[in-house]
Amino acid sequence: MQYLVSVINDSTDRASADEMTAINAFNDRLQADGHWVFAGGLGAPASATVVDNRGAEAIFSDGPFLESKEYLVGFWILEAPDLDVVLKLAEAGSKACNRKLEVRPFL
Amino acid sequence: MTVLDPLEALTRAHRQEWARVVAALTRRFGDLDLAEEATAEAFATAVERWPADGVPPRPGGWLTTTAHHKAIDRIRRESKREDKHKEAQVRYDDPTGSGVPLGAIDDERLRLIFTCAHPALAMEARVALTLRMVGGLTAAEIGRAFLVREDAMTRRITRAKVKIRQARIPYRVPDADDLPARVSGVLAVLYLVFNEGYLATGPGTDPVRAELTAEAIRLARLIRELLPRDGEVAGLLALMLLTEARRPARVSATGELVALDEQDRDSWDATLVAEGHRLVRERLATGAAPGRYQILAAINAVHTSARTMEETDWSQVVALYDQLARIDRSPIVALNRAIAIAELDGPEVALAAVEGLEEPLAGYHSFHATRADLLRRLGRTQDARAAYDAAIELAGNTAEKAALVRRRDRLRNPQ
């Protein structure tokens, strides 16, 4: 079972050196315990482009599909047998990166 | 064995077996939705068959087996779930598979409770799901209890079940490390149900709703059976029993809430008081540090031990509130402590303590009601009237509002 663990923040400030150390330690643990699938940080919402090719021709629009005060700044994809396990991991992850996380299952 | 009246047997089976059957089926099929629907169908079949065929010798076994068949029929009908069908087929065909040993079923019910009260679900979803899956109440009954329309309540329950399935909320008893926090989550659900019954918040409901307090007590008894050594489980059960014991004295013939100092103590339920006291003594004897519910139960034990308001051991009550305040810094605890202080050190001391709570509690009717009572006792009639007005404005419970109006109006027309 895989879960998307999104990192939510109200600014796109990069992680501080201390936060980066904690995130690296957390990532090492995820890999050692077999939970790691993928992870990455994202550029600012202003760098996004929305593409809609449902109609006759593709439309490209500048910016994110949703304007909001808080946005996705990064994510993990984790392997875990159930929600309790991934929630425990997310507790530690939120502490490590010092940001709010959203846990959502893949179907 | 005497022949049981089928309707009586059904009512009893519903109370005793509903959660067992749902839990056993959830374990077998790994699907809460299927378990619930098949269990409901099994009970519907019992309503048809028992009056005609007689009550089966083991109603619980009959219901579990019937629900099993219903679940398998359902899976066959929705044959898209091929994998589950095969799995169910194997288990169903296994002659030893249908009779689950009793001890194991108790654990099943505990799993069910922890899943329904999972912290990843919203509190209102936990309450609804627990009452449906463990309590066996219908969506219509739960909707009535919380003033939500049946279709909205059904949607709430369905959404919760979808989340459990999609996010894979596990069907198991939490690890020892997580157990205290998770038990406390379950108890919070039951306490909320109990309080909604004991002091209903809506304008269109009875002020006290015995069906909710009774259900909360029944579920607390069940959890106590399953976790007999947990102090907070015993504490919450004792707290509910000692509160419920005073229910007969709580609302007057004219529909007003009766405060503790005006209650007819002879009408308190002595059996419930005795049981509550037994539980409190049992916890005291362990010498273990008490949690919030155990302290609240002890406070209620002091109240229910006194023949009159004056005979109450107020220094003991204040000491217990001090103990509670150390683990629960909520201003509501401080407010209740001030009420006890009024009896011990007089209304002036208590008022000083209450005034300090204005900032966090200005929107809480009890803050204004407490302040009003203290001002009245100090002869500050004008201030008391304004405080009663504020309390009446904020109070949601109809009987409580009526009692506050009477207190205020008594100020206007002194005898």
PDB file of N, CA and C in Angstrom, chain B residues 45-79:
ATOM      1  N   THR B  45     -33.978 -10.799   8.918  1.00  0.00           N
ATOM      2  CA  THR B  45     -34.442 -12.174   8.718  1.00  0.00           C
ATOM      3  C   THR B  45     -34.963 -12.753  10.031  1.00  0.00           C
ATOM      4  N   ALA B  46     -34.262 -12.443  11.120  1.00  0.00           N
ATOM      5  CA  ALA B  46     -34.702 -12.929  12.435  1.00  0.00           C
ATOM      6  C   ALA B  46     -36.087 -12.382  12.783  1.00  0.00           C
ATOM      7  N   VAL B  47     -36.339 -11.138  12.423  1.00  0.00           N
ATOM      8  CA  VAL B  47     -37.652 -10.538  12.692  1.00  0.00           C
ATOM      9  C   VAL B  47     -38.741 -11.326  11.976  1.00  0.00           C
ATOM     10  N   GLU B  48     -38.444 -11.817  10.778  1.00  0.00           N
ATOM     11  CA  GLU B  48     -39.432 -12.613  10.035  1.00  0.00           C
ATOM     12  C   GLU B  48     -39.547 -14.033  10.586  1.00  0.00           C
ATOM     13  N   ARG B  49     -38.376 -14.620  10.848  1.00  0.00           N
ATOM     14  CA  ARG B  49     -38.369 -16.068  11.096  1.00  0.00           C
ATOM     15  C   ARG B  49     -38.626 -16.459  12.543  1.00  0.00           C
ATOM     16  N   TRP B  50     -38.080 -15.724  13.490  1.00  0.00           N
ATOM     17  CA  TRP B  50     -38.186 -16.173  14.881  1.00  0.00           C
ATOM     18  C   TRP B  50     -39.624 -16.297  15.376  1.00  0.00           C
ATOM     19  N   PRO B  51     -40.503 -15.313  15.053  1.00  0.00           N
ATOM     20  CA  PRO B  51     -41.886 -15.480  15.519  1.00  0.00           C
ATOM     21  C   PRO B  51     -42.553 -16.722  14.918  1.00  0.00           C
ATOM     22  N   ALA B  52     -42.197 -17.098  13.681  1.00  0.00           N
ATOM     23  CA  ALA B  52     -42.805 -18.258  13.041  1.00  0.00           C
ATOM     24  C   ALA B  52     -42.122 -19.568  13.460  1.00  0.00           C
ATOM     25  N   ASP B  53     -40.787 -19.581  13.410  1.00  0.00           N
ATOM     26  CA  ASP B  53     -40.044 -20.821  13.646  1.00  0.00           C
ATOM     27  C   ASP B  53     -39.622 -21.018  15.096  1.00  0.00           C
ATOM     28  N   GLY B  54     -39.785 -20.008  15.905  1.00  0.00           N
ATOM     29  CA  GLY B  54     -39.287 -20.083  17.280  1.00  0.00           C
ATOM     30  C   GLY B  54     -37.872 -19.535  17.371  1.00  0.00           C
ATOM     31  N   VAL B  55     -37.480 -19.150  18.601  1.00  0.00           N
ATOM     32  CA  VAL B  55     -36.154 -18.569  18.811  1.00  0.00           C
ATOM     33  C   VAL B  55     -35.117 -19.701  18.785  1.00  0.00           C
ATOM     34  N   PRO B  56     -34.068 -19.561  17.987  1.00  0.00           N
ATOM     35  CA  PRO B  56     -33.048 -20.626  17.946  1.00  0.00           C
ATOM     36  C   PRO B  56     -32.366 -20.780  19.300  1.00  0.00           C
ATOM     37  N   PRO B  57     -31.857 -21.988  19.570  1.00  0.00           N
ATOM     38  CA  PRO B  57     -31.244 -22.223  20.894  1.00  0.00           C
ATOM     39  C   PRO B  57     -30.040 -21.317  21.155  1.00  0.00           C
ATOM     40  N   ARG B  58     -29.245 -21.015  20.111  1.00  0.00           N
ATOM     41  CA  ARG B  58     -28.131 -20.079  20.290  1.00  0.00           C
ATOM     42  C   ARG B  58     -28.350 -18.896  19.360  1.00  0.00           C
ATOM     43  N   PRO B  59     -29.069 -17.873  19.839  1.00  0.00           N
ATOM     44  CA  PRO B  59     -29.419 -16.756  18.942  1.00  0.00           C
ATOM     45  C   PRO B  59     -28.189 -16.101  18.319  1.00  0.00           C
ATOM     46  N   GLY B  60     -27.114 -15.960  19.110  1.00  0.00           N
ATOM     47  CA  GLY B  60     -25.900 -15.312  18.607  1.00  0.00           C
ATOM     48  C   GLY B  60     -25.286 -16.104  17.453  1.00  0.00           C
ATOM     49  N   GLY B  61     -25.211 -17.416  17.639  1.00  0.00           N
ATOM     50  CA  GLY B  61     -24.653 -18.284  16.605  1.00  0.00           C
ATOM     51  C   GLY B  61     -25.502 -18.249  15.348  1.00  0.00           C
ATOM     52  N   TRP B  62     -26.828 -18.295  15.563  1.00  0.00           N
ATOM     53  CA  TRP B  62     -27.762 -18.241  14.428  1.00  0.00           C
ATOM     54  C   TRP B  62     -27.553 -16.953  13.647  1.00  0.00           C
ATOM     55  N   LEU B  63     -27.446 -15.824  14.364  1.00  0.00           N
ATOM     56  CA  LEU B  63     -27.301 -14.520  13.702  1.00  0.00           C
ATOM     57  C   LEU B  63     -25.972 -14.443  12.949  1.00  0.00           C
ATOM     58  N   THR B  64     -24.892 -14.955  13.569  1.00  0.00           N
ATOM     59  CA  THR B  64     -23.580 -14.901  12.909  1.00  0.00           C
ATOM     60  C   THR B  64     -23.600 -15.732  11.632  1.00  0.00           C
ATOM     61  N   THR B  65     -24.162 -16.948  11.736  1.00  0.00           N
ATOM     62  CA  THR B  65     -24.215 -17.817  10.555  1.00  0.00           C
ATOM     63  C   THR B  65     -25.074 -17.194   9.454  1.00  0.00           C
ATOM     64  N   THR B  66     -26.243 -16.668   9.864  1.00  0.00           N
ATOM     65  CA  THR B  66     -27.132 -16.055   8.875  1.00  0.00           C
ATOM     66  C   THR B  66     -26.462 -14.847   8.222  1.00  0.00           C
ATOM     67  N   ALA B  67     -25.823 -14.021   9.028  1.00  0.00           N
ATOM     68  CA  ALA B  67     -25.151 -12.832   8.487  1.00  0.00           C
ATOM     69  C   ALA B  67     -24.049 -13.252   7.513  1.00  0.00           C
ATOM     70  N   HIS B  68     -23.364 -14.352   7.857  1.00  0.00           N
ATOM     71  CA  HIS B  68     -22.344 -14.903   6.974  1.00  0.00           C
ATOM     72  C   HIS B  68     -22.909 -15.242   5.609  1.00  0.00           C
ATOM     73  N   HIS B  69     -24.040 -15.963   5.626  1.00  0.00           N
ATOM     74  CA  HIS B  69     -24.686 -16.340   4.358  1.00  0.00           C
ATOM     75  C   HIS B  69     -25.071 -15.098   3.579  1.00  0.00           C
ATOM     76  N   LYS B  70     -25.601 -14.105   4.313  1.00  0.00           N
ATOM     77  CA  LYS B  70     -26.027 -12.863   3.643  1.00  0.00           C
ATOM     78  C   LYS B  70     -24.830 -12.179   2.994  1.00  0.00           C
ATOM     79  N   ALA B  71     -23.715 -12.179   3.707  1.00  0.00           N
ATOM     80  CA  ALA B  71     -22.517 -11.519   3.183  1.00  0.00           C
ATOM     81  C   ALA B  71     -22.045 -12.234   1.921  1.00  0.00           C
ATOM     82  N   ILE B  72     -22.070 -13.557   1.958  1.00  0.00           N
ATOM     83  CA  ILE B  72     -21.609 -14.318   0.789  1.00  0.00           C
ATOM     84  C   ILE B  72     -22.563 -14.113  -0.384  1.00  0.00           C
ATOM     85  N   ASP B  73     -23.877 -14.085  -0.092  1.00  0.00           N
ATOM     86  CA  ASP B  73     -24.844 -13.784  -1.160  1.00  0.00           C
ATOM     87  C   ASP B  73     -24.534 -12.453  -1.804  1.00  0.00           C
ATOM     88  N   ARG B  74     -24.226 -11.479  -0.948  1.00  0.00           N
ATOM     89  CA  ARG B  74     -23.927 -10.144  -1.455  1.00  0.00           C
ATOM     90  C   ARG B  74     -22.699 -10.159  -2.354  1.00  0.00           C
ATOM     91  N   ILE B  75     -21.667 -10.852  -1.884  1.00  0.00           N
ATOM     92  CA  ILE B  75     -20.426 -10.907  -2.667  1.00  0.00           C
ATOM     93  C   ILE B  75     -20.694 -11.590  -4.004  1.00  0.00           C
ATOM     94  N   ARG B  76     -21.520 -12.623  -3.968  1.00  0.00           N
ATOM     95  CA  ARG B  76     -21.843 -13.314  -5.224  1.00  0.00           C
ATOM     96  C   ARG B  76     -22.589 -12.389  -6.160  1.00  0.00           C
ATOM     97  N   ARG B  77     -23.525 -11.622  -5.580  1.00  0.00           N
ATOM     98  CA  ARG B  77     -24.291 -10.687  -6.420  1.00  0.00           C
ATOM     99  C   ARG B  77     -23.364  -9.662  -7.045  1.00  0.00           C
ATOM    100  N   GLU B  78     -22.468  -9.130  -6.227  1.00  0.00           N
ATOM    101  CA  GLU B  78     -21.515  -8.142  -6.749  1.00  0.00           C
ATOM    102  C   GLU B  78     -20.246  -8.891  -7.146  1.00  0.00           C
ATOM    103  N   SER B  79     -20.373  -9.762  -8.127  1.00  0.00           N
ATOM    104  CA  SER B  79     -19.283 -10.711  -8.397  1.00  0.00           C
ATOM    105  C   SER B  79     -18.005 -10.042  -8.868  1.00  0.00           C
TER     106      SER B  79
END
